[in-house]
C-alpha cells in the first residue's frame, strides 16, 4: 500500500465544551482530507481528545468522579460533535487509550536511553491553571502575574528535562530550507524570529506524581508522570504506529514493552502531511514536536498549518460573558453545510476572524439561498418544465468557464487554500446565474423557433450544476449529494476527475428539484422557515 495523505488536528482538551474554534479547525482538516480523496489520493484523517493533566484531574475531582470515568462521559459528547460536523475521520484518538500510552512510553524509553533526558531540581513560579512554570518575562511591570495565569505559586521540585540546546540550529535550517513546513508565512516568520532571538531552554517533561497522578507514568521513574504536552503531541505518531504502520514504528523498535500490540498491516501514514492547529499552540508544534521526533530518529511531519482564532462580536469567546458560538445550535437551526460554508468562506486560514450572527445570515441568504440554491433550483425546474426533465444534447457554451474554475480549484485544493477555492467556485455560480439572466430561457420557451437555443441553454445550466456538485463535495458534502440526486445521478460526487465538462449524457432523466437552502426571514428562527418559490 502506498503512503496515505495523513492529516491531523489538535486534540481538544476533554474538559472543555466544543465551540466554534474547535469546529472550525476540524472542518478545515475534513475539507483537506475529502479534497485529497476526491483528487484520487488515499487520505487518513485523525482527530481526538487530550485527556490527561492537571485540569482534567481537578475537574474530575470537583465532580466527585474518577478521572477515567469523567473522560469517558465527556468523550461521548466530543465524538457526537465530530459526527454532527460530518467529519470524515478515520480514527479518533484518546490519549488515555493503551495503544497511545504504549507508544509514549517507548518514546520516553528511547530518549532516556540516549541521554536526552536528565533529572534536576527547579525552583520557580507555577501557574496551576496553565500547568506551566512562569519566567521573569511573564511578570507585569508591577511584578505581578497576569490574572489570566490563575493562581501562581512558588514551587521547588525535581523534574525530568529534555536537552534542547543541540536542536536549535538544525531546526532553524530545516524551517529555512522548507518554506512550507510552517504555514502561513506570517507564522513561519514568527517561529524563525523566536528561534533566532532566544536560546531554547530545556523542556520539563515530567510532573511529580505527588502533585499530579493523572498522566502517563515515566517508564524509568515511577514517581513521575509525563508532561501533558509531550503526551499529547505524540498522538500524531502513536496512532500510525499502533495501527500497524511498521515504517513509522521502526525507529522505536526495541523500546516497546509487552503492552504494545500493533496489527500486521500494510498501512503507511507517517510522516504526517499536515498538522492543522490554532495560532496559540505553534511553539509546541513547530519547535518542541519536531525536536522530539528528530531526537527519537523519527521523520518530521511535512507541514504545520496554522489557523487564526475566532471571536464573537469582536470579543474573545468566553463562557463567563456568554458569547460562545455553539456549533451544534447553529447546525440545528441552519443546517450543517451552511455552518461549514460560513466558517470556510468567511475566514482564510491564518488571520483571526469575527463571527456575527448578522454576517452569517447575510452570507446564507446571498451566497447559499440566492446564489447556489437559486441557480440549481431554477436550472433544474426549467429543465423539468420545458423538457420534461430530459437532458438535451451536450453543448459547451459554459465549458471554458467551468474548465478554468476546475483548474484553479484543483490548485487551490492542493495548496489547502480553502477560502480561495470557494471564491473560485462561486465565480462559476455567479457566471451561471448571469447566464440565466442573459439568455432568459423562460422567454425562449415561449417561442417554438427558439427550441434549439433553449436546449443549449438548459444543457449548459444542468451540466454546470453537475460540475458544481463535484467541486463542492469536499466543502458541502450533503449539498453536493443533493444536487447529484436532483440531477438523477447515482453515486456520490466525490471524484474530482468527474468534473470535466460533458458528463451529463443526452436523454438522461433528472430527478425532482427541491430548494437546497430554504429562504428564511432573517429575523426569524428555523421554526418559521419559508420555502420561498424560487424565481426564474
Ligand atoms: N489539547 C491542546 C492541543 C494538543 S495538540 C497535540 C489544546 N486543546 S484546546 O482544546 O485548547 O484547543 C484545541 C484547538 O482549538 C487548538 O488548535 C486551538 O487553537 C483551537 N481553538 C481554541 N479556541 C479557538 C478559537 N476561538 N478560534 C479558533 N480556534 C481555536 O490546545
JSON list of C-alpha atoms in Angstrom, two decimals, residues 141-325:
[
{"chain": "A", "resi": 141, "resn": "UNK", "atom": "CA", "xyz": [5.84, 45.85, 35.13]},
{"chain": "A", "resi": 142, "resn": "UNK", "atom": "CA", "xyz": [4.48, 45.95, 38.70]},
{"chain": "A", "resi": 143, "resn": "UNK", "atom": "CA", "xyz": [5.97, 42.50, 39.41]},
{"chain": "A", "resi": 144, "resn": "UNK", "atom": "CA", "xyz": [2.65, 40.62, 39.49]},
{"chain": "A", "resi": 145, "resn": "UNK", "atom": "CA", "xyz": [1.47, 37.97, 37.06]},
{"chain": "A", "resi": 146, "resn": "UNK", "atom": "CA", "xyz": [-1.48, 38.50, 34.74]},
{"chain": "A", "resi": 147, "resn": "UNK", "atom": "CA", "xyz": [-4.67, 37.10, 36.31]},
{"chain": "A", "resi": 148, "resn": "UNK", "atom": "CA", "xyz": [-5.07, 35.05, 33.11]},
{"chain": "A", "resi": 149, "resn": "UNK", "atom": "CA", "xyz": [-2.45, 32.69, 34.59]},
{"chain": "A", "resi": 150, "resn": "UNK", "atom": "CA", "xyz": [-4.79, 31.95, 37.51]},
{"chain": "A", "resi": 151, "resn": "UNK", "atom": "CA", "xyz": [-3.21, 31.11, 40.86]},
{"chain": "A", "resi": 152, "resn": "UNK", "atom": "CA", "xyz": [0.62, 31.45, 40.70]},
{"chain": "A", "resi": 153, "resn": "UNK", "atom": "CA", "xyz": [2.74, 29.92, 43.50]},
{"chain": "A", "resi": 154, "resn": "UNK", "atom": "CA", "xyz": [6.47, 29.41, 44.05]},
{"chain": "A", "resi": 155, "resn": "UNK", "atom": "CA", "xyz": [7.38, 25.75, 43.82]},
{"chain": "A", "resi": 156, "resn": "UNK", "atom": "CA", "xyz": [10.60, 23.75, 44.17]},
{"chain": "A", "resi": 157, "resn": "UNK", "atom": "CA", "xyz": [10.67, 20.31, 42.71]},
{"chain": "A", "resi": 158, "resn": "UNK", "atom": "CA", "xyz": [12.91, 17.78, 40.99]},
{"chain": "A", "resi": 159, "resn": "UNK", "atom": "CA", "xyz": [11.87, 17.02, 37.45]},
{"chain": "A", "resi": 160, "resn": "UNK", "atom": "CA", "xyz": [12.97, 15.43, 34.24]},
{"chain": "A", "resi": 161, "resn": "UNK", "atom": "CA", "xyz": [14.24, 17.68, 31.47]},
{"chain": "A", "resi": 162, "resn": "UNK", "atom": "CA", "xyz": [14.72, 17.25, 27.73]},
{"chain": "A", "resi": 163, "resn": "UNK", "atom": "CA", "xyz": [18.01, 18.67, 26.43]},
{"chain": "A", "resi": 164, "resn": "UNK", "atom": "CA", "xyz": [17.17, 21.26, 23.78]},
{"chain": "A", "resi": 165, "resn": "UNK", "atom": "CA", "xyz": [20.41, 23.12, 23.05]},
{"chain": "A", "resi": 166, "resn": "UNK", "atom": "CA", "xyz": [21.73, 20.87, 20.27]},
{"chain": "A", "resi": 167, "resn": "UNK", "atom": "CA", "xyz": [18.47, 21.14, 18.35]},
{"chain": "A", "resi": 168, "resn": "UNK", "atom": "CA", "xyz": [18.17, 24.85, 17.82]},
{"chain": "A", "resi": 169, "resn": "UNK", "atom": "CA", "xyz": [20.42, 25.30, 14.79]},
{"chain": "A", "resi": 170, "resn": "UNK", "atom": "CA", "xyz": [19.20, 22.37, 12.70]},
{"chain": "A", "resi": 171, "resn": "UNK", "atom": "CA", "xyz": [15.61, 23.38, 13.34]},
{"chain": "A", "resi": 172, "resn": "UNK", "atom": "CA", "xyz": [16.29, 26.89, 12.06]},
{"chain": "A", "resi": 173, "resn": "UNK", "atom": "CA", "xyz": [17.96, 25.38, 8.98]},
{"chain": "A", "resi": 174, "resn": "UNK", "atom": "CA", "xyz": [15.06, 22.99, 8.45]},
{"chain": "A", "resi": 175, "resn": "UNK", "atom": "CA", "xyz": [12.46, 25.75, 8.59]},
{"chain": "A", "resi": 176, "resn": "UNK", "atom": "CA", "xyz": [14.52, 27.94, 6.28]},
{"chain": "A", "resi": 177, "resn": "UNK", "atom": "CA", "xyz": [15.10, 25.15, 3.79]},
{"chain": "A", "resi": 178, "resn": "UNK", "atom": "CA", "xyz": [11.44, 24.07, 3.80]},
{"chain": "A", "resi": 179, "resn": "UNK", "atom": "CA", "xyz": [9.30, 27.18, 3.31]},
{"chain": "A", "resi": 180, "resn": "UNK", "atom": "CA", "xyz": [6.05, 25.20, 3.56]},
{"chain": "A", "resi": 181, "resn": "UNK", "atom": "CA", "xyz": [6.96, 23.49, 6.84]},
{"chain": "A", "resi": 182, "resn": "UNK", "atom": "CA", "xyz": [5.15, 26.18, 8.83]},
{"chain": "A", "resi": 183, "resn": "UNK", "atom": "CA", "xyz": [2.36, 27.99, 7.02]},
{"chain": "A", "resi": 184, "resn": "UNK", "atom": "CA", "xyz": [1.17, 30.69, 6.51]},
{"chain": "A", "resi": 185, "resn": "UNK", "atom": "CA", "xyz": [4.39, 32.72, 6.14]},
{"chain": "A", "resi": 186, "resn": "UNK", "atom": "CA", "xyz": [3.49, 35.07, 8.99]},
{"chain": "A", "resi": 187, "resn": "UNK", "atom": "CA", "xyz": [3.58, 32.11, 11.40]},
{"chain": "A", "resi": 188, "resn": "UNK", "atom": "CA", "xyz": [6.77, 30.78, 9.85]},
{"chain": "A", "resi": 189, "resn": "UNK", "atom": "CA", "xyz": [8.44, 34.15, 10.38]},
{"chain": "A", "resi": 190, "resn": "UNK", "atom": "CA", "xyz": [7.21, 34.20, 13.95]},
{"chain": "A", "resi": 191, "resn": "UNK", "atom": "CA", "xyz": [8.80, 30.80, 14.66]},
{"chain": "A", "resi": 192, "resn": "UNK", "atom": "CA", "xyz": [12.06, 31.75, 12.96]},
{"chain": "A", "resi": 193, "resn": "UNK", "atom": "CA", "xyz": [12.13, 35.05, 14.85]},
{"chain": "A", "resi": 194, "resn": "UNK", "atom": "CA", "xyz": [11.70, 33.21, 18.12]},
{"chain": "A", "resi": 195, "resn": "UNK", "atom": "CA", "xyz": [14.33, 30.57, 17.34]},
{"chain": "A", "resi": 196, "resn": "UNK", "atom": "CA", "xyz": [16.88, 33.14, 16.20]},
{"chain": "A", "resi": 197, "resn": "UNK", "atom": "CA", "xyz": [16.43, 35.53, 19.09]},
{"chain": "A", "resi": 198, "resn": "UNK", "atom": "CA", "xyz": [16.15, 33.23, 22.08]},
{"chain": "A", "resi": 199, "resn": "UNK", "atom": "CA", "xyz": [18.11, 30.29, 23.40]},
{"chain": "A", "resi": 200, "resn": "UNK", "atom": "CA", "xyz": [15.84, 27.31, 23.83]},
{"chain": "A", "resi": 201, "resn": "UNK", "atom": "CA", "xyz": [15.56, 26.30, 27.44]},
{"chain": "A", "resi": 202, "resn": "UNK", "atom": "CA", "xyz": [15.46, 22.61, 28.29]},
{"chain": "A", "resi": 203, "resn": "UNK", "atom": "CA", "xyz": [11.88, 21.38, 28.36]},
{"chain": "A", "resi": 204, "resn": "UNK", "atom": "CA", "xyz": [10.49, 19.99, 31.59]},
{"chain": "A", "resi": 205, "resn": "UNK", "atom": "CA", "xyz": [8.76, 16.76, 30.55]},
{"chain": "A", "resi": 206, "resn": "UNK", "atom": "CA", "xyz": [7.59, 15.40, 33.89]},
{"chain": "A", "resi": 207, "resn": "UNK", "atom": "CA", "xyz": [5.29, 16.19, 36.80]},
{"chain": "A", "resi": 208, "resn": "UNK", "atom": "CA", "xyz": [5.79, 14.60, 40.24]},
{"chain": "A", "resi": 209, "resn": "UNK", "atom": "CA", "xyz": [3.05, 12.10, 40.98]},
{"chain": "A", "resi": 210, "resn": "UNK", "atom": "CA", "xyz": [2.69, 13.68, 44.40]},
{"chain": "A", "resi": 211, "resn": "UNK", "atom": "CA", "xyz": [1.25, 16.75, 42.64]},
{"chain": "A", "resi": 212, "resn": "UNK", "atom": "CA", "xyz": [-0.38, 15.14, 39.59]},
{"chain": "A", "resi": 213, "resn": "UNK", "atom": "CA", "xyz": [-1.19, 11.48, 39.16]},
{"chain": "A", "resi": 214, "resn": "UNK", "atom": "CA", "xyz": [-3.39, 11.72, 36.03]},
{"chain": "A", "resi": 215, "resn": "UNK", "atom": "CA", "xyz": [-0.81, 11.14, 33.33]},
{"chain": "A", "resi": 216, "resn": "UNK", "atom": "CA", "xyz": [1.36, 8.54, 31.66]},
{"chain": "A", "resi": 217, "resn": "UNK", "atom": "CA", "xyz": [3.97, 7.26, 34.17]},
{"chain": "A", "resi": 218, "resn": "UNK", "atom": "CA", "xyz": [7.61, 7.76, 33.19]},
{"chain": "A", "resi": 219, "resn": "UNK", "atom": "CA", "xyz": [8.80, 4.22, 32.44]},
{"chain": "A", "resi": 220, "resn": "UNK", "atom": "CA", "xyz": [12.16, 4.89, 34.10]},
{"chain": "A", "resi": 221, "resn": "UNK", "atom": "CA", "xyz": [10.98, 6.80, 37.19]},
{"chain": "A", "resi": 222, "resn": "UNK", "atom": "CA", "xyz": [7.73, 5.71, 38.82]},
{"chain": "A", "resi": 223, "resn": "UNK", "atom": "CA", "xyz": [7.48, 8.86, 40.93]},
{"chain": "A", "resi": 224, "resn": "UNK", "atom": "CA", "xyz": [6.63, 10.93, 37.87]},
{"chain": "A", "resi": 225, "resn": "UNK", "atom": "CA", "xyz": [4.08, 11.20, 35.11]},
{"chain": "A", "resi": 226, "resn": "UNK", "atom": "CA", "xyz": [4.73, 12.64, 31.67]},
{"chain": "A", "resi": 227, "resn": "UNK", "atom": "CA", "xyz": [4.08, 16.35, 30.95]},
{"chain": "A", "resi": 228, "resn": "UNK", "atom": "CA", "xyz": [0.74, 16.54, 29.18]},
{"chain": "A", "resi": 229, "resn": "UNK", "atom": "CA", "xyz": [2.09, 18.28, 26.06]},
{"chain": "A", "resi": 230, "resn": "UNK", "atom": "CA", "xyz": [4.76, 15.61, 25.44]},
{"chain": "A", "resi": 231, "resn": "UNK", "atom": "CA", "xyz": [1.99, 13.02, 25.79]},
{"chain": "A", "resi": 232, "resn": "UNK", "atom": "CA", "xyz": [-0.50, 14.92, 23.60]},
{"chain": "A", "resi": 233, "resn": "UNK", "atom": "CA", "xyz": [1.86, 15.75, 20.72]},
{"chain": "A", "resi": 234, "resn": "UNK", "atom": "CA", "xyz": [2.82, 12.11, 20.44]},
{"chain": "A", "resi": 235, "resn": "UNK", "atom": "CA", "xyz": [-0.76, 11.21, 19.39]},
{"chain": "A", "resi": 236, "resn": "UNK", "atom": "CA", "xyz": [0.00, 12.14, 15.79]},
{"chain": "A", "resi": 237, "resn": "UNK", "atom": "CA", "xyz": [2.64, 9.43, 15.69]},
{"chain": "A", "resi": 238, "resn": "UNK", "atom": "CA", "xyz": [1.30, 6.90, 18.21]},
{"chain": "A", "resi": 239, "resn": "UNK", "atom": "CA", "xyz": [-1.81, 6.11, 16.18]},
{"chain": "A", "resi": 240, "resn": "UNK", "atom": "CA", "xyz": [0.01, 5.29, 12.92]},
{"chain": "A", "resi": 241, "resn": "UNK", "atom": "CA", "xyz": [2.44, 3.12, 14.92]},
{"chain": "A", "resi": 242, "resn": "UNK", "atom": "CA", "xyz": [-0.40, 1.41, 16.81]},
{"chain": "A", "resi": 243, "resn": "UNK", "atom": "CA", "xyz": [-2.40, 0.82, 13.62]},
{"chain": "A", "resi": 244, "resn": "UNK", "atom": "CA", "xyz": [0.48, -1.12, 12.16]},
{"chain": "A", "resi": 245, "resn": "UNK", "atom": "CA", "xyz": [2.44, 1.41, 10.08]},
{"chain": "A", "resi": 246, "resn": "UNK", "atom": "CA", "xyz": [5.64, -0.58, 10.51]},
{"chain": "A", "resi": 247, "resn": "UNK", "atom": "CA", "xyz": [7.88, 2.08, 8.96]},
{"chain": "A", "resi": 248, "resn": "UNK", "atom": "CA", "xyz": [6.51, 4.57, 11.48]},
{"chain": "A", "resi": 249, "resn": "UNK", "atom": "CA", "xyz": [7.16, 2.24, 14.40]},
{"chain": "A", "resi": 250, "resn": "UNK", "atom": "CA", "xyz": [10.64, 1.11, 13.24]},
{"chain": "A", "resi": 251, "resn": "UNK", "atom": "CA", "xyz": [12.65, 3.90, 14.96]},
{"chain": "A", "resi": 252, "resn": "UNK", "atom": "CA", "xyz": [11.23, 2.79, 18.33]},
{"chain": "A", "resi": 253, "resn": "UNK", "atom": "CA", "xyz": [11.81, -0.92, 17.74]},
{"chain": "A", "resi": 254, "resn": "UNK", "atom": "CA", "xyz": [13.27, -2.47, 20.89]},
{"chain": "A", "resi": 255, "resn": "UNK", "atom": "CA", "xyz": [11.71, 0.17, 23.14]},
{"chain": "A", "resi": 256, "resn": "UNK", "atom": "CA", "xyz": [8.11, -1.10, 23.18]},
{"chain": "A", "resi": 257, "resn": "UNK", "atom": "CA", "xyz": [7.00, -3.19, 26.15]},
{"chain": "A", "resi": 258, "resn": "UNK", "atom": "CA", "xyz": [4.69, -6.18, 26.10]},
{"chain": "A", "resi": 259, "resn": "UNK", "atom": "CA", "xyz": [1.55, -3.99, 26.20]},
{"chain": "A", "resi": 260, "resn": "UNK", "atom": "CA", "xyz": [2.17, -2.78, 22.65]},
{"chain": "A", "resi": 261, "resn": "UNK", "atom": "CA", "xyz": [0.42, -4.88, 20.03]},
{"chain": "A", "resi": 262, "resn": "UNK", "atom": "CA", "xyz": [0.32, -3.38, 16.55]},
{"chain": "A", "resi": 263, "resn": "UNK", "atom": "CA", "xyz": [-1.52, -5.47, 13.96]},
{"chain": "A", "resi": 264, "resn": "UNK", "atom": "CA", "xyz": [0.37, -6.62, 10.88]},
{"chain": "A", "resi": 265, "resn": "UNK", "atom": "CA", "xyz": [-0.69, -4.07, 8.31]},
{"chain": "A", "resi": 266, "resn": "UNK", "atom": "CA", "xyz": [0.40, -2.54, 5.06]},
{"chain": "A", "resi": 267, "resn": "UNK", "atom": "CA", "xyz": [-0.88, 0.84, 6.23]},
{"chain": "A", "resi": 268, "resn": "UNK", "atom": "CA", "xyz": [1.57, 3.68, 5.60]},
{"chain": "A", "resi": 269, "resn": "UNK", "atom": "CA", "xyz": [0.77, 7.02, 7.22]},
{"chain": "A", "resi": 270, "resn": "UNK", "atom": "CA", "xyz": [3.85, 8.58, 8.77]},
{"chain": "A", "resi": 271, "resn": "UNK", "atom": "CA", "xyz": [5.16, 11.24, 8.29]},
{"chain": "A", "resi": 272, "resn": "UNK", "atom": "CA", "xyz": [2.03, 13.37, 8.64]},
{"chain": "A", "resi": 273, "resn": "UNK", "atom": "CA", "xyz": [1.36, 15.60, 5.66]},
{"chain": "A", "resi": 274, "resn": "UNK", "atom": "CA", "xyz": [-0.47, 18.35, 7.54]},
{"chain": "A", "resi": 275, "resn": "UNK", "atom": "CA", "xyz": [-0.97, 19.13, 11.20]},
{"chain": "A", "resi": 276, "resn": "UNK", "atom": "CA", "xyz": [-3.83, 21.66, 11.34]},
{"chain": "A", "resi": 277, "resn": "UNK", "atom": "CA", "xyz": [-3.61, 23.73, 14.54]},
{"chain": "A", "resi": 278, "resn": "UNK", "atom": "CA", "xyz": [-4.54, 27.11, 16.02]},
{"chain": "A", "resi": 279, "resn": "UNK", "atom": "CA", "xyz": [-2.16, 30.02, 16.45]},
{"chain": "A", "resi": 280, "resn": "UNK", "atom": "CA", "xyz": [-1.83, 29.61, 20.23]},
{"chain": "A", "resi": 281, "resn": "UNK", "atom": "CA", "xyz": [-0.02, 26.28, 20.01]},
{"chain": "A", "resi": 282, "resn": "UNK", "atom": "CA", "xyz": [2.50, 26.98, 17.25]},
{"chain": "A", "resi": 283, "resn": "UNK", "atom": "CA", "xyz": [5.56, 26.72, 19.51]},
{"chain": "A", "resi": 284, "resn": "UNK", "atom": "CA", "xyz": [4.59, 23.23, 20.64]},
{"chain": "A", "resi": 285, "resn": "UNK", "atom": "CA", "xyz": [4.10, 22.05, 17.06]},
{"chain": "A", "resi": 286, "resn": "UNK", "atom": "CA", "xyz": [6.82, 23.91, 15.21]},
{"chain": "A", "resi": 287, "resn": "UNK", "atom": "CA", "xyz": [9.54, 23.75, 17.88]},
{"chain": "A", "resi": 288, "resn": "UNK", "atom": "CA", "xyz": [9.07, 21.03, 20.52]},
{"chain": "A", "resi": 289, "resn": "UNK", "atom": "CA", "xyz": [7.36, 18.43, 18.34]},
{"chain": "A", "resi": 290, "resn": "UNK", "atom": "CA", "xyz": [10.00, 18.39, 15.55]},
{"chain": "A", "resi": 291, "resn": "UNK", "atom": "CA", "xyz": [12.72, 18.27, 18.20]},
{"chain": "A", "resi": 292, "resn": "UNK", "atom": "CA", "xyz": [11.10, 15.33, 19.98]},
{"chain": "A", "resi": 293, "resn": "UNK", "atom": "CA", "xyz": [10.84, 13.46, 16.69]},
{"chain": "A", "resi": 294, "resn": "UNK", "atom": "CA", "xyz": [14.33, 14.24, 15.48]},
{"chain": "A", "resi": 295, "resn": "UNK", "atom": "CA", "xyz": [15.82, 13.15, 18.81]},
{"chain": "A", "resi": 296, "resn": "UNK", "atom": "CA", "xyz": [13.91, 9.87, 18.59]},
{"chain": "A", "resi": 297, "resn": "UNK", "atom": "CA", "xyz": [15.08, 9.32, 15.00]},
{"chain": "A", "resi": 298, "resn": "UNK", "atom": "CA", "xyz": [11.58, 9.70, 13.55]},
{"chain": "A", "resi": 299, "resn": "UNK", "atom": "CA", "xyz": [10.99, 11.64, 10.29]},
{"chain": "A", "resi": 300, "resn": "UNK", "atom": "CA", "xyz": [9.39, 15.07, 10.65]},
{"chain": "A", "resi": 301, "resn": "UNK", "atom": "CA", "xyz": [5.88, 15.97, 9.52]},
{"chain": "A", "resi": 302, "resn": "UNK", "atom": "CA", "xyz": [5.69, 17.87, 6.26]},
{"chain": "A", "resi": 303, "resn": "UNK", "atom": "CA", "xyz": [3.60, 20.82, 7.37]},
{"chain": "A", "resi": 304, "resn": "UNK", "atom": "CA", "xyz": [2.17, 22.66, 10.35]},
{"chain": "A", "resi": 305, "resn": "UNK", "atom": "CA", "xyz": [-0.80, 24.66, 9.04]},
{"chain": "A", "resi": 306, "resn": "UNK", "atom": "CA", "xyz": [-1.84, 27.40, 11.45]},
{"chain": "A", "resi": 307, "resn": "UNK", "atom": "CA", "xyz": [-5.28, 28.98, 11.52]},
{"chain": "A", "resi": 308, "resn": "UNK", "atom": "CA", "xyz": [-6.33, 32.10, 13.37]},
{"chain": "A", "resi": 309, "resn": "UNK", "atom": "CA", "xyz": [-8.80, 32.46, 16.19]},
{"chain": "A", "resi": 310, "resn": "UNK", "atom": "CA", "xyz": [-12.48, 33.30, 16.04]},
{"chain": "A", "resi": 311, "resn": "UNK", "atom": "CA", "xyz": [-14.01, 35.99, 18.15]},
{"chain": "A", "resi": 312, "resn": "UNK", "atom": "CA", "xyz": [-17.72, 36.60, 18.59]},
{"chain": "A", "resi": 313, "resn": "UNK", "atom": "CA", "xyz": [-18.94, 40.18, 18.05]},
{"chain": "A", "resi": 314, "resn": "UNK", "atom": "CA", "xyz": [-15.37, 41.45, 18.35]},
{"chain": "A", "resi": 315, "resn": "UNK", "atom": "CA", "xyz": [-14.71, 39.78, 21.69]},
{"chain": "A", "resi": 316, "resn": "UNK", "atom": "CA", "xyz": [-12.92, 36.65, 22.88]},
{"chain": "A", "resi": 317, "resn": "UNK", "atom": "CA", "xyz": [-15.43, 33.84, 23.21]},
{"chain": "A", "resi": 318, "resn": "UNK", "atom": "CA", "xyz": [-15.89, 33.09, 26.85]},
{"chain": "A", "resi": 319, "resn": "UNK", "atom": "CA", "xyz": [-18.39, 31.14, 28.90]},
{"chain": "A", "resi": 320, "resn": "UNK", "atom": "CA", "xyz": [-18.45, 33.85, 31.56]},
{"chain": "A", "resi": 321, "resn": "UNK", "atom": "CA", "xyz": [-19.59, 36.54, 29.12]},
{"chain": "A", "resi": 322, "resn": "UNK", "atom": "CA", "xyz": [-21.91, 34.02, 27.46]},
{"chain": "A", "resi": 323, "resn": "UNK", "atom": "CA", "xyz": [-20.78, 34.87, 23.93]},
{"chain": "A", "resi": 324, "resn": "UNK", "atom": "CA", "xyz": [-19.70, 31.40, 22.84]},
{"chain": "A", "resi": 325, "resn": "UNK", "atom": "CA", "xyz": [-20.85, 30.23, 19.41]}
]
